[in-house]
XYZ file of C-alpha atoms in Angstrom:
768
model
C -125.485 102.317 -4.757
C -123.637 99.648 -6.767
C -123.712 96.192 -5.205
C -120.559 94.061 -5.088
C -120.204 90.949 -7.199
C -121.346 88.015 -5.195
C -122.219 84.482 -5.875
C -125.898 84.224 -6.722
C -126.701 82.436 -3.515
C -125.025 85.092 -1.435
C -126.646 87.816 -3.468
C -130.100 86.475 -2.815
C -129.226 86.204 0.837
C -127.985 89.755 0.914
C -130.979 91.069 -0.913
C -133.296 89.367 1.444
C -131.429 90.978 4.268
C -131.597 94.390 2.818
C -135.115 94.539 1.654
C -136.630 94.682 5.050
C -134.151 97.292 6.236
C -135.148 100.735 5.470
C -133.083 102.768 7.851
C -129.598 103.901 7.135
C -127.948 101.942 9.924
C -129.245 98.709 8.701
C -127.826 99.413 5.272
C -124.343 100.308 6.505
C -121.559 98.065 4.916
C -118.310 99.606 5.954
C -116.002 96.919 4.557
C -117.832 96.793 1.279
C -118.265 93.059 1.352
C -121.952 93.273 0.575
C -123.074 92.453 4.066
C -124.551 94.985 6.437
C -123.266 95.446 9.843
C -126.187 93.647 11.288
C -125.240 90.365 9.561
C -121.520 90.793 9.051
C -119.478 89.351 11.897
C -116.654 91.743 11.073
C -117.725 94.757 8.980
C -114.194 95.998 9.000
C -112.808 93.019 7.070
C -114.134 92.516 3.609
C -112.878 88.814 3.727
C -115.220 88.002 6.574
C -118.863 87.701 5.879
C -121.534 85.049 5.963
C -120.751 82.399 3.356
C -117.103 83.414 3.008
C -114.501 80.648 2.673
C -113.212 79.574 6.060
C -109.441 79.865 6.283
C -106.990 78.652 8.818
C -106.340 82.056 10.382
C -107.811 81.803 13.887
C -110.997 83.757 13.127
C -114.556 82.969 12.060
C -114.269 83.851 8.372
C -117.745 82.617 7.327
C -119.511 84.133 10.317
C -121.074 80.805 11.322
C -119.775 80.982 14.848
C -117.038 78.431 14.289
C -113.383 79.202 13.905
C -111.063 77.434 11.398
C -113.393 74.551 10.647
C -112.510 73.008 7.249
C -110.322 75.827 6.051
C -109.788 76.214 2.305
C -106.105 76.784 2.925
C -105.785 73.902 5.360
C -102.508 71.886 5.035
C -104.375 68.579 4.157
C -104.777 65.464 6.276
C -105.424 61.805 5.352
C -107.036 58.944 7.200
C -104.662 56.610 9.048
C -106.977 53.668 9.739
C -104.231 51.250 10.823
C -102.517 53.798 13.067
C -99.071 53.291 11.570
C -98.470 57.045 10.976
C -99.104 56.783 7.234
C -102.331 58.063 5.624
C -104.542 56.701 2.893
C -104.640 59.006 -0.141
C -108.244 57.982 -0.876
C -109.489 59.586 2.347
C -108.382 63.281 2.497
C -109.339 66.177 4.872
C -108.730 69.966 4.520
C -109.214 70.698 8.208
C -106.872 73.211 9.728
C -106.132 70.722 12.501
C -105.799 67.020 11.867
C -109.010 65.208 12.671
C -108.810 62.213 14.962
C -107.370 59.277 13.024
C -105.836 61.466 10.305
C -102.203 62.233 9.585
C -100.438 64.746 7.406
C -99.336 62.343 4.641
C -100.863 59.946 2.152
C -97.842 57.588 1.851
C -99.553 54.369 3.025
C -100.123 51.696 0.343
C -102.256 49.525 2.656
C -104.025 51.517 5.371
C -105.584 48.405 6.835
C -102.217 46.745 7.714
C -100.167 48.432 10.437
C -97.090 46.481 9.261
C -97.222 48.062 5.806
C -95.896 51.505 5.032
C -92.816 53.392 3.841
C -89.760 51.981 5.583
C -91.590 48.907 6.847
C -89.858 45.515 6.754
C -90.672 43.621 3.588
C -92.166 40.182 4.338
C -92.868 37.067 2.288
C -96.625 37.595 2.005
C -97.176 38.653 -1.599
C -97.690 42.326 -0.561
C -95.688 45.528 -1.034
C -95.055 46.012 2.683
C -92.592 48.929 2.330
C -94.666 50.696 -0.349
C -91.788 50.989 -2.780
C -93.618 49.349 -5.666
C -91.800 46.022 -5.343
C -93.243 42.870 -3.738
C -91.378 40.520 -1.370
C -87.926 41.913 -2.185
C -85.307 41.528 0.585
C -87.935 40.168 2.956
C -86.837 39.837 6.571
C -88.525 36.449 6.882
C -87.183 35.032 3.607
C -85.815 31.478 4.134
C -82.405 30.215 3.001
C -82.533 27.767 0.071
C -79.684 25.287 -0.555
C -78.521 23.880 -3.876
C -79.648 20.305 -4.727
C -77.535 19.263 -7.704
C -78.504 15.606 -7.698
C -82.236 16.277 -7.370
C -82.782 13.983 -4.375
C -84.633 16.625 -2.311
C -81.657 17.262 -0.050
C -79.226 20.156 -0.397
C -75.589 20.639 0.533
C -74.140 24.013 1.503
C -71.203 23.542 -0.842
C -73.699 23.498 -3.710
C -74.653 27.142 -3.000
C -77.271 28.942 -0.871
C -79.786 31.673 -1.741
C -82.097 33.763 0.532
C -85.447 34.235 -1.200
C -89.171 34.069 -0.500
C -89.627 31.458 -3.216
C -87.322 28.491 -3.886
C -85.258 28.995 -7.049
C -85.191 26.048 -9.424
C -82.734 23.414 -8.204
C -82.818 24.606 -4.575
C -84.417 23.038 -1.491
C -85.168 24.072 2.067
C -82.483 21.981 3.786
C -78.712 21.405 3.809
C -78.790 17.829 5.050
C -77.179 15.992 2.107
C -73.845 14.203 2.577
C -73.172 13.847 -1.146
C -74.856 16.169 -3.638
C -73.426 14.313 -6.625
C -75.183 10.984 -6.062
C -78.952 10.983 -5.588
C -78.932 7.629 -3.832
C -76.807 9.076 -1.011
C -79.143 11.156 1.135
C -80.444 11.201 4.728
C -83.410 9.015 3.802
C -81.289 6.320 2.119
C -82.117 2.831 3.321
C -79.247 0.340 3.670
C -79.565 -3.384 4.055
C -77.475 -5.725 6.163
C -74.930 -7.808 4.260
C -74.015 -10.274 6.983
C -72.382 -12.762 4.626
C -70.467 -10.005 2.774
C -71.478 -11.193 -0.688
C -72.574 -7.751 -1.910
C -76.284 -8.499 -1.557
C -78.364 -7.279 1.382
C -80.887 -9.017 3.612
C -83.842 -7.963 5.723
C -82.229 -5.755 8.379
C -82.121 -2.049 7.561
C -80.538 1.198 8.671
C -81.383 4.702 7.443
C -78.223 6.683 6.912
C -76.842 9.179 4.431
C -73.621 7.183 3.979
C -73.526 3.373 3.903
C -72.798 1.897 7.345
C -70.132 -0.770 7.563
C -71.612 -4.157 6.713
C -74.567 -2.721 4.795
C -75.322 -2.414 1.058
C -77.847 -0.583 -1.095
C -80.039 -3.551 -2.008
C -82.081 -6.273 -0.339
C -81.762 -8.855 -3.079
C -80.206 -11.631 -0.991
C -82.449 -14.553 -0.174
C -80.032 -15.909 2.457
C -77.862 -13.289 4.078
C -76.025 -15.880 6.157
C -74.544 -17.772 3.212
C -72.094 -15.959 0.922
C -72.587 -18.604 -1.754
C -76.314 -17.829 -2.036
C -77.046 -14.627 -3.964
C -78.098 -13.348 -7.399
C -74.624 -13.932 -8.829
C -74.269 -17.467 -7.517
C -74.505 -20.508 -9.736
C -77.458 -22.771 -9.096
C -76.239 -26.190 -7.989
C -77.911 -29.336 -6.818
C -78.018 -28.871 -3.067
C -81.667 -28.217 -2.216
C -81.002 -24.485 -1.930
C -82.112 -21.607 -4.150
C -78.509 -20.544 -4.744
C -79.209 -17.732 -7.242
C -82.224 -16.287 -5.395
C -84.634 -16.584 -8.313
C -87.219 -18.477 -6.286
C -86.310 -21.807 -7.853
C -84.072 -24.538 -6.518
C -82.364 -27.507 -8.108
C -84.431 -29.103 -10.898
C -86.988 -26.283 -10.801
C -84.276 -23.935 -12.078
C -83.157 -24.456 -15.670
C -79.841 -22.773 -14.870
C -78.717 -25.479 -12.422
C -75.177 -26.339 -13.451
C -74.317 -29.708 -11.963
C -77.224 -31.990 -12.683
C -76.172 -35.511 -13.446
C -77.647 -38.150 -15.652
C -78.845 -41.040 -13.545
C -79.124 -44.624 -14.700
C -80.972 -47.580 -13.259
C -78.649 -49.858 -11.293
C -80.549 -53.074 -10.883
C -77.662 -55.145 -9.543
C -76.474 -52.437 -7.159
C -72.868 -52.426 -8.328
C -72.684 -48.638 -8.695
C -72.971 -48.640 -12.496
C -76.140 -48.137 -14.451
C -77.503 -49.165 -17.795
C -80.155 -48.013 -20.217
C -81.421 -44.511 -20.968
C -80.632 -42.076 -18.200
C -82.582 -39.226 -16.638
C -80.850 -35.894 -15.973
C -81.888 -34.520 -12.575
C -80.365 -33.286 -9.355
C -81.661 -36.125 -7.242
C -81.712 -39.660 -8.521
C -84.582 -42.066 -8.358
C -84.147 -44.792 -5.791
C -81.443 -47.177 -6.878
C -80.193 -44.970 -9.716
C -76.529 -44.045 -10.153
C -74.722 -41.408 -12.178
C -72.239 -43.678 -13.913
C -73.372 -45.691 -16.905
C -71.638 -48.408 -18.822
C -72.719 -51.558 -16.999
C -72.520 -54.369 -19.509
C -74.579 -56.729 -17.344
C -76.932 -54.985 -14.936
C -77.996 -58.314 -13.548
C -74.528 -59.283 -12.352
C -72.897 -57.133 -9.679
C -69.552 -58.766 -10.432
C -69.437 -57.191 -13.885
C -69.114 -53.428 -14.249
C -66.582 -50.778 -15.301
C -65.514 -50.616 -11.674
C -64.447 -54.211 -11.517
C -60.923 -55.343 -12.182
C -60.391 -57.539 -15.137
C -59.727 -61.046 -13.937
C -57.332 -62.463 -16.405
C -57.978 -65.802 -18.115
C -61.633 -66.195 -17.011
C -62.940 -65.317 -20.506
C -65.372 -62.813 -18.989
C -65.416 -59.077 -19.628
C -65.302 -58.188 -15.939
C -64.656 -54.460 -16.386
C -67.094 -53.946 -19.274
C -64.495 -52.543 -21.618
C -65.549 -54.859 -24.401
C -62.438 -56.964 -24.101
C -62.681 -60.170 -22.077
C -59.430 -60.775 -20.208
C -58.001 -57.593 -21.719
C -56.971 -54.375 -19.993
C -55.807 -56.028 -16.797
C -53.986 -53.581 -14.550
C -50.223 -53.529 -14.712
C -49.131 -54.600 -11.259
C -45.855 -53.433 -9.782
C -44.353 -56.913 -9.977
C -44.398 -56.550 -13.776
C -42.231 -53.433 -13.676
C -38.772 -53.172 -15.225
C -36.583 -51.941 -12.364
C -37.212 -52.280 -8.629
C -35.931 -50.555 -5.486
C -36.670 -52.070 -2.073
C -36.969 -50.382 1.295
C -35.047 -51.426 4.357
C -37.056 -52.189 7.510
C -40.733 -52.528 8.302
C -42.528 -49.196 8.580
C -39.787 -47.278 6.810
C -42.405 -46.398 4.137
C -39.763 -46.271 1.436
C -41.485 -44.868 -1.662
C -43.915 -42.612 0.207
C -42.263 -39.765 -1.728
C -40.687 -40.240 -5.168
C -38.962 -37.784 -7.487
C -37.329 -38.368 -10.858
C -36.096 -36.162 -13.655
C -33.298 -34.397 -11.807
C -29.588 -34.884 -12.403
C -27.995 -34.449 -8.961
C -24.456 -35.528 -9.943
C -24.311 -33.664 -13.246
C -23.482 -36.706 -15.384
C -26.256 -36.053 -17.908
C -28.559 -38.829 -16.671
C -31.711 -38.448 -14.623
C -31.571 -39.779 -11.074
C -34.153 -41.210 -8.655
C -34.801 -39.676 -5.227
C -36.877 -41.696 -2.715
C -38.109 -40.782 0.753
C -38.572 -43.160 3.677
C -40.013 -40.899 6.344
C -40.448 -43.701 8.923
C -36.869 -44.951 8.829
C -35.134 -45.200 12.184
C -31.772 -44.047 10.885
C -30.007 -41.631 13.192
C -32.819 -42.118 15.734
C -36.420 -43.329 15.916
C -38.554 -41.846 13.161
C -35.854 -39.437 12.035
C -36.493 -40.540 8.466
C -34.202 -40.740 5.481
C -33.892 -39.996 1.784
C -32.053 -42.120 -0.762
C -30.531 -40.869 -4.003
C -29.853 -43.368 -6.768
C -27.821 -42.155 -9.740
C -29.084 -43.144 -13.190
C -29.184 -44.567 -15.726
C -30.963 -47.789 -14.775
C -31.223 -50.964 -16.821
C -34.245 -53.169 -17.388
C -34.132 -56.032 -14.918
C -32.042 -54.249 -12.307
C -33.018 -54.609 -8.653
C -31.782 -52.334 -5.850
C -32.257 -51.872 -2.146
C -31.445 -48.955 0.144
C -27.892 -50.203 0.613
C -27.294 -49.519 -3.073
C -28.152 -45.833 -2.778
C -25.397 -43.524 -3.986
C -26.305 -40.943 -1.351
C -28.161 -41.499 1.924
C -29.402 -38.412 3.786
C -30.320 -38.997 7.423
C -32.925 -37.196 9.495
C -31.709 -35.180 12.436
C -33.953 -35.932 15.406
C -36.615 -38.362 16.557
C -39.907 -38.052 14.669
C -38.512 -35.464 12.213
C -39.920 -37.677 9.410
C -37.348 -36.602 6.852
C -38.359 -37.644 3.362
C -42.115 -37.169 3.728
C -41.885 -34.843 0.702
C -38.956 -34.190 -1.610
C -37.899 -33.141 -5.097
C -35.228 -31.795 -7.395
C -34.425 -28.152 -8.139
C -32.886 -27.116 -11.439
C -29.204 -26.196 -11.146
C -29.022 -22.873 -9.293
C -25.254 -22.474 -8.772
C -24.141 -23.178 -12.323
C -22.109 -26.310 -11.636
C -24.179 -28.453 -14.026
C -25.765 -30.513 -11.253
C -29.341 -30.194 -10.041
C -30.106 -29.606 -6.389
C -32.001 -31.817 -3.914
C -34.952 -30.712 -1.741
C -36.004 -32.636 1.383
C -38.580 -31.922 4.076
C -38.959 -32.948 7.714
C -42.378 -31.763 8.850
C -41.841 -33.008 12.449
C -38.645 -31.029 13.040
C -38.615 -28.962 16.245
C -35.765 -26.527 15.556
C -38.084 -23.582 14.942
C -40.791 -24.716 17.368
C -42.484 -27.983 18.269
C -43.503 -29.662 14.997
C -42.800 -26.410 13.152
C -41.055 -28.437 10.443
C -38.068 -27.804 8.220
C -37.106 -27.843 4.534
C -33.565 -28.461 3.309
C -31.858 -27.725 0.005
C -28.651 -29.616 -0.815
C -26.525 -28.383 -3.691
C -25.863 -31.265 -6.068
C -22.512 -32.358 -7.401
C -20.057 -34.269 -5.251
C -22.458 -35.273 -2.480
C -21.076 -37.684 0.159
C -22.443 -41.216 0.273
C -23.960 -40.507 3.688
C -24.780 -37.191 5.294
C -27.080 -35.502 7.744
C -29.398 -32.579 7.037
C -27.228 -30.404 9.251
C -24.951 -30.161 6.191
C -27.721 -28.692 4.028
C -26.765 -25.585 2.068
C -30.124 -23.903 2.745
C -32.398 -24.635 5.719
C -35.850 -23.105 6.057
C -37.497 -23.511 9.471
C -41.124 -23.284 10.458
C -41.785 -20.517 12.947
C -44.622 -21.696 15.192
C -45.837 -24.829 16.907
C -47.539 -27.272 14.527
C -46.762 -25.256 11.375
C -45.635 -28.626 9.853
C -43.569 -26.868 7.200
C -42.974 -29.193 4.261
C -45.751 -31.625 5.193
C -46.854 -32.031 1.583
C -45.404 -29.141 -0.405
C -41.765 -28.746 -1.447
C -41.205 -27.705 -5.051
C -38.649 -25.820 -7.122
C -39.816 -26.164 -10.703
C -40.732 -22.617 -11.691
C -39.167 -19.168 -12.035
C -41.555 -16.574 -10.609
C -39.504 -13.407 -11.094
C -37.873 -14.308 -14.422
C -34.294 -14.050 -13.141
C -33.345 -17.490 -14.484
C -33.224 -19.066 -11.008
C -36.032 -21.350 -9.871
C -37.883 -20.561 -6.665
C -38.048 -22.869 -3.662
C -41.707 -23.233 -2.725
C -42.608 -24.713 0.671
C -45.945 -25.069 2.409
C -47.003 -24.906 6.048
C -50.664 -25.883 6.203
C -50.670 -25.436 9.995
C -49.573 -21.789 9.846
C -52.041 -19.755 11.921
C -51.649 -16.271 10.428
C -53.985 -14.443 9.917
C -56.434 -17.103 11.191
C -56.244 -20.521 12.826
C -55.337 -23.026 10.136
C -55.108 -20.320 7.463
C -51.925 -21.970 6.230
C -49.087 -20.463 4.255
C -46.919 -20.886 1.180
C -43.403 -19.421 1.368
C -41.310 -18.736 -1.732
C -37.528 -18.225 -1.720
C -35.011 -17.915 -4.514
C -33.408 -21.365 -4.540
C -29.882 -19.903 -4.712
C -30.050 -18.626 -1.135
C -27.736 -20.200 1.437
C -27.760 -20.519 5.207
C -30.644 -20.864 7.655
C -33.778 -18.737 7.600
C -37.320 -18.679 8.941
C -40.185 -19.430 6.594
C -41.947 -16.116 7.165
C -38.807 -14.244 6.045
C -39.529 -15.378 2.488
C -39.695 -12.670 -0.219
C -43.102 -14.021 -1.248
C -45.659 -15.139 1.348
C -49.149 -16.400 0.485
C -51.619 -17.185 3.277
C -55.270 -17.743 3.903
C -57.250 -14.677 4.866
C -59.133 -13.696 8.005
C -62.543 -14.751 6.657
C -62.416 -18.153 8.329
C -60.215 -20.790 9.895
C -58.893 -24.051 8.428
C -58.312 -22.857 4.878
C -55.121 -24.943 4.807
C -53.129 -22.980 2.287
C -49.856 -24.898 1.986
C -51.117 -28.313 0.954
C -50.533 -27.417 -2.687
C -49.052 -24.648 -4.800
C -47.423 -24.152 -8.186
C -45.207 -21.145 -8.784
C -43.596 -19.750 -11.914
C -45.861 -21.054 -14.705
C -47.285 -18.474 -17.106
C -50.999 -19.245 -16.926
C -52.409 -16.061 -18.489
C -50.049 -15.872 -21.465
C -48.426 -12.555 -20.547
C -44.910 -13.978 -20.553
C -44.471 -13.690 -16.780
C -44.736 -16.470 -14.210
C -47.809 -16.707 -11.997
C -48.579 -18.345 -8.662
C -51.330 -20.933 -8.141
C -52.264 -21.481 -4.502
C -54.617 -24.224 -3.323
C -56.794 -23.638 -0.263
C -58.600 -26.941 0.066
C -60.187 -25.953 3.365
C -62.105 -23.194 1.585
C -62.897 -25.302 -1.473
C -61.058 -22.875 -3.765
C -57.857 -22.376 -5.732
C -56.364 -18.940 -6.312
C -54.191 -17.568 -9.122
C -51.946 -14.535 -8.602
C -50.819 -13.003 -11.900
C -47.076 -12.254 -11.768
C -47.029 -11.127 -8.119
C -44.018 -9.018 -7.137
C -42.273 -9.753 -3.861
C -44.562 -9.205 -0.887
C -47.203 -10.757 1.352
C -50.584 -11.795 0.001
C -53.757 -13.417 1.258
C -56.071 -15.436 -0.943
C -58.430 -12.442 -1.105
C -55.767 -10.653 -3.197
C -55.931 -13.246 -5.976
C -56.603 -12.236 -9.584
C -58.401 -15.457 -10.538
C -60.491 -17.788 -8.365
C -61.328 -21.389 -9.223
C -64.130 -22.906 -7.129
C -65.364 -26.445 -6.722
C -68.956 -27.410 -7.288
C -69.431 -27.491 -3.521
C -67.501 -25.644 -0.850
C -67.169 -28.894 1.091
C -65.337 -30.724 -1.745
C -61.873 -29.545 -0.570
C -61.288 -28.313 -4.096
C -57.612 -27.263 -4.256
C -56.244 -29.959 -1.947
C -53.825 -31.019 -4.714
C -52.492 -29.246 -7.818
C -50.542 -29.964 -10.973
C -49.888 -28.103 -14.216
C -49.145 -29.277 -17.708
C -50.168 -28.852 -21.311
C -52.695 -31.667 -21.668
C -54.103 -30.527 -25.018
C -50.797 -29.598 -26.632
C -51.757 -26.004 -27.432
C -48.699 -24.509 -25.735
C -50.662 -22.989 -22.835
C -50.359 -24.532 -19.365
C -53.470 -26.204 -17.994
C -54.273 -26.501 -14.298
C -55.193 -29.801 -12.640
C -57.053 -29.492 -9.323
C -57.842 -32.222 -6.811
C -61.051 -32.276 -4.741
C -60.682 -35.072 -2.218
C -64.215 -34.898 -0.757
C -66.009 -34.799 -4.106
C -68.943 -37.191 -3.884
C -70.431 -36.974 -7.362
C -69.859 -40.734 -7.723
C -69.626 -41.931 -4.138
C -69.227 -40.347 -0.708
C -65.786 -38.729 -0.473
C -64.574 -40.780 -3.407
C -62.721 -37.707 -4.665
C -62.169 -36.243 -8.112
C -59.660 -34.394 -10.277
C -60.599 -31.456 -12.548
C -58.638 -30.162 -15.544
C -58.973 -26.500 -16.607
C -57.606 -25.456 -19.983
C -55.339 -22.385 -20.213
C -54.653 -19.627 -20.881
C -56.770 -18.107 -18.109
C -58.399 -14.824 -19.095
C -61.422 -14.700 -16.763
C -61.482 -13.924 -13.070
C -63.756 -16.750 -11.960
C -64.039 -20.411 -12.898
C -65.988 -23.261 -11.308
C -65.840 -27.012 -11.573
C -68.475 -26.764 -14.293
C -65.835 -25.072 -16.524
C -63.440 -28.024 -16.365
C -62.676 -29.706 -19.695
C -62.024 -33.029 -17.968
C -63.279 -34.508 -14.726
C -61.990 -37.824 -13.404
C -63.796 -39.328 -10.414
C -62.919 -42.199 -8.157
C -65.583 -44.863 -7.937
C -65.912 -46.046 -4.359
C -66.493 -44.358 -1.025
C -63.822 -42.761 1.131
C -60.925 -43.082 -1.311
C -60.178 -39.311 -1.244
C -58.607 -39.189 -4.685
C -57.244 -35.684 -5.272
C -55.985 -35.303 -1.715
C -52.507 -33.845 -1.054
C -51.328 -37.343 -0.113
C -52.403 -38.817 -3.476
C -50.000 -38.481 -6.415
C -50.907 -36.092 -9.230
C -48.704 -35.332 -12.256
C -48.972 -34.071 -15.836
C -46.075 -35.202 -18.051
C -45.571 -36.094 -21.735
C -44.796 -39.814 -21.824
C -45.298 -40.525 -25.519
C -43.579 -37.444 -26.932
C -46.596 -36.155 -28.871
C -46.453 -32.671 -27.331
C -49.527 -33.217 -25.140
C -48.943 -34.131 -21.519
C -50.446 -37.233 -20.000
C -52.387 -37.126 -16.757
C -51.279 -39.405 -13.903
C -53.679 -39.721 -10.965
C -52.896 -41.678 -7.835
C -55.510 -43.383 -5.673
C -53.664 -45.262 -2.947
C -56.792 -46.425 -1.063
C -58.272 -48.112 -4.126
C -59.034 -51.766 -3.592
C -57.935 -54.416 -6.035
C -59.369 -57.842 -6.603
C -56.431 -59.341 -4.750
C -56.296 -56.977 -1.806
C -57.812 -53.892 -0.213
C -55.878 -50.615 -0.366
C -53.451 -52.066 -2.874
C -53.769 -48.710 -4.634
C -53.601 -47.661 -8.243
C -52.367 -45.014 -10.662
C -54.463 -44.107 -13.693
C -52.690 -42.942 -16.850
C -54.782 -40.838 -19.262
C -53.142 -39.964 -22.560
C -53.651 -36.396 -23.682
C -55.585 -34.714 -24.993
C -58.526 -35.878 -22.914
C -61.914 -34.380 -22.113
C -65.302 -35.232 -20.691
C -66.453 -36.855 -17.456
C -64.820 -40.202 -16.703
C -63.844 -42.437 -13.800
C -60.398 -43.655 -12.832
C -61.228 -47.097 -14.178
C -61.488 -45.535 -17.655
C -57.733 -44.798 -17.651
C -55.802 -45.802 -20.749
C -53.493 -47.734 -18.456
C -54.118 -48.637 -14.841
C -51.137 -49.480 -12.638
C -51.862 -51.320 -9.405
C -50.254 -52.656 -6.310
C -50.197 -56.412 -6.086
C -50.576 -56.827 -2.357
C -53.010 -55.492 0.197
C -52.190 -52.079 1.725
C -49.350 -51.456 -0.733
C -50.776 -47.939 -1.275
C -49.608 -47.544 -4.869
C -50.504 -44.040 -5.979
C -49.202 -42.202 -2.939
C -46.545 -40.668 -5.166
C -45.101 -41.068 -8.610
C -42.846 -39.127 -10.982
C -41.508 -39.143 -14.516
C -37.954 -38.896 -15.884
C -35.614 -40.378 -18.462
C -34.259 -42.930 -16.053
C -32.647 -45.307 -18.579
C -31.028 -42.589 -20.697
C -32.839 -43.442 -23.970
C -34.367 -39.999 -24.412
C -37.871 -41.156 -23.462
C -39.736 -40.478 -20.256
C -40.116 -43.379 -17.817
C -42.511 -43.805 -14.896
C -41.483 -44.328 -11.243
C -44.230 -45.610 -8.915
C -43.985 -45.833 -5.151
C -45.555 -48.592 -3.072
C -44.773 -47.500 0.497
C -46.930 -50.219 2.092
C -45.238 -53.148 0.342
C -43.386 -55.805 2.294
C -44.986 -54.965 5.665
C -44.542 -51.262 4.992
C -40.853 -51.426 4.256
C -41.907 -50.041 0.870
C -40.634 -50.195 -2.673
C -40.368 -48.202 -5.906
C -40.816 -49.727 -9.351
C -39.837 -48.227 -12.709
C -41.867 -48.815 -15.832
C -39.557 -47.898 -18.673
C -41.146 -46.118 -21.598
C -41.018 -49.207 -23.793
C -43.382 -50.920 -21.337
C -45.980 -48.153 -21.252
């Protein structure tokens, strides 16, 4: 018998089984599988025998007593350790039935993470959660990143947003920015209080994306309660670190207003010897030198030359020389009427009111009891005048009477260039106490020149401008018509109301009309209105203004507005019709100290003869020489910068004794060419100045142009003086060709003369 082919192991097993069997039954192998009936579990099926491969067919193929264990044709199962229904291909099973913990696929890429598997949500964890071969793509927990264009760490949605596990370059995890174009504007920005609104912040802070009102982006201010103390401020001698550099006054080399102080042994206010330049003087030192005898208080530049004593009293090097010209030495005189008329308180010359080709003289007497008590009056005298002539008010060619009690007509006045083409100049008069608009609102009148009657009331004025509110005092100091602001060939009428309370109490206003208007109007109906601003009260715009001069050389008239209460003067470059506050100005001129009342008086002229107008500014409380002595500053045009201070002045003239207030709106100030050399002369009034023969006799200093430096009124080329106590020479003066010789003459008022009846004296050019 031929044995079937069997694996060697099975063959040995079969042989061992057969050898002991000797009978036929034991050797029976009906299915021919090589196994006898006695060992074959199914001798009818040659695929079933001991050692056969177990198959998944529901029978015991290998005759080991077990059915379908680990069948060779099993479907295949894989371990699912994390129980997510996906098996691990590294752990396979061929069982016919899935073992516990096995599944029928090997699709899991991480069989230890139940959240990983085909179709799982991808997460931002650096793993392939959905087993697609990609990592962290389209993760369900991916954050939104927002564009940060300015790199400040804060994004803005308008700069773009991206969902991603990792932040792309230029993206951040927030959308909190308010401005993605400026890095300094972000939610963590720190802002500093700017209480004094000077652009520099103090110690108080707020954190805000956008700057809160009243806050700035720096904390560089060393005094946030004083707008004149900051990094841009000029260091001045006031004991304060004005420019915030940690140094004050003499400690700071940048201090701008140090003076040179000289020993004053005799205490007369003038020093001698070598000076020391500091902010604060040594005890007994003064800032004015030039004492020719520091052991004699009666000899100094501030003394008046006593004629014929053979002593140089005023230290000018000329004994008995340089004596003031007193009014009694003048060439032509005009006398007031009654006591307290104050004839000569206002003086104007240089206008031709009757059109005869000769300049006339206009004089105010604001205290005259003409039509009623204190109504005031103005007197017009037609030129020319002859040396030696003497006039009184009865000789006036035209007398204009005030309207009501205490109107004070004639407190300020002037001429306006011919506006109606009849060849005669017009007359301007003010009555600051007039009540027609409101109590003490004031009024300004314009009378067309020509055939004026010998006596008239202001009710006949061709143009009347009324103040609008109580105590406006329109026309108190300012009434001018000498410039053409809009270039139409007609001068503008400029009037001031220092008591105007819009937009703040005492802000003051300047109102500008075309002088060819007729009828009656309110001041605030003017085409141009200039006022103080809302930053503080008592700025007193309206004491002084000059309109129509071309200060910046652009060929168009500008407006210069004084605001003495703020210590500043403002220039508006060719302003069109409209309303302006001083904060709208193009150029600001500031005094050395805010308390100097810089801007209380103004004048313009060409003092250096270069063809460009210069600006003359009064500062009545200036105390660089003596307390409230006052000073006048000259600034040379054209003006091309936006800020100037007293330190930029080319000439400074100071008064020399306390409480004289030179440069106030009630002290005369003019710039006119008296000698015909093309450079204007400077005329400065000081009506409280004492003379050797009487207190408050007053004086006018004449400085021939060009002039520069730092001087005192006593240094004037010519000093004119009153010759009786309280004459108040210097209250007003003017210049005109009053004798018809083609040369400019000088008219000086002495309103306190003759028990305040007043007078005006002409010094003809040949006497100057």
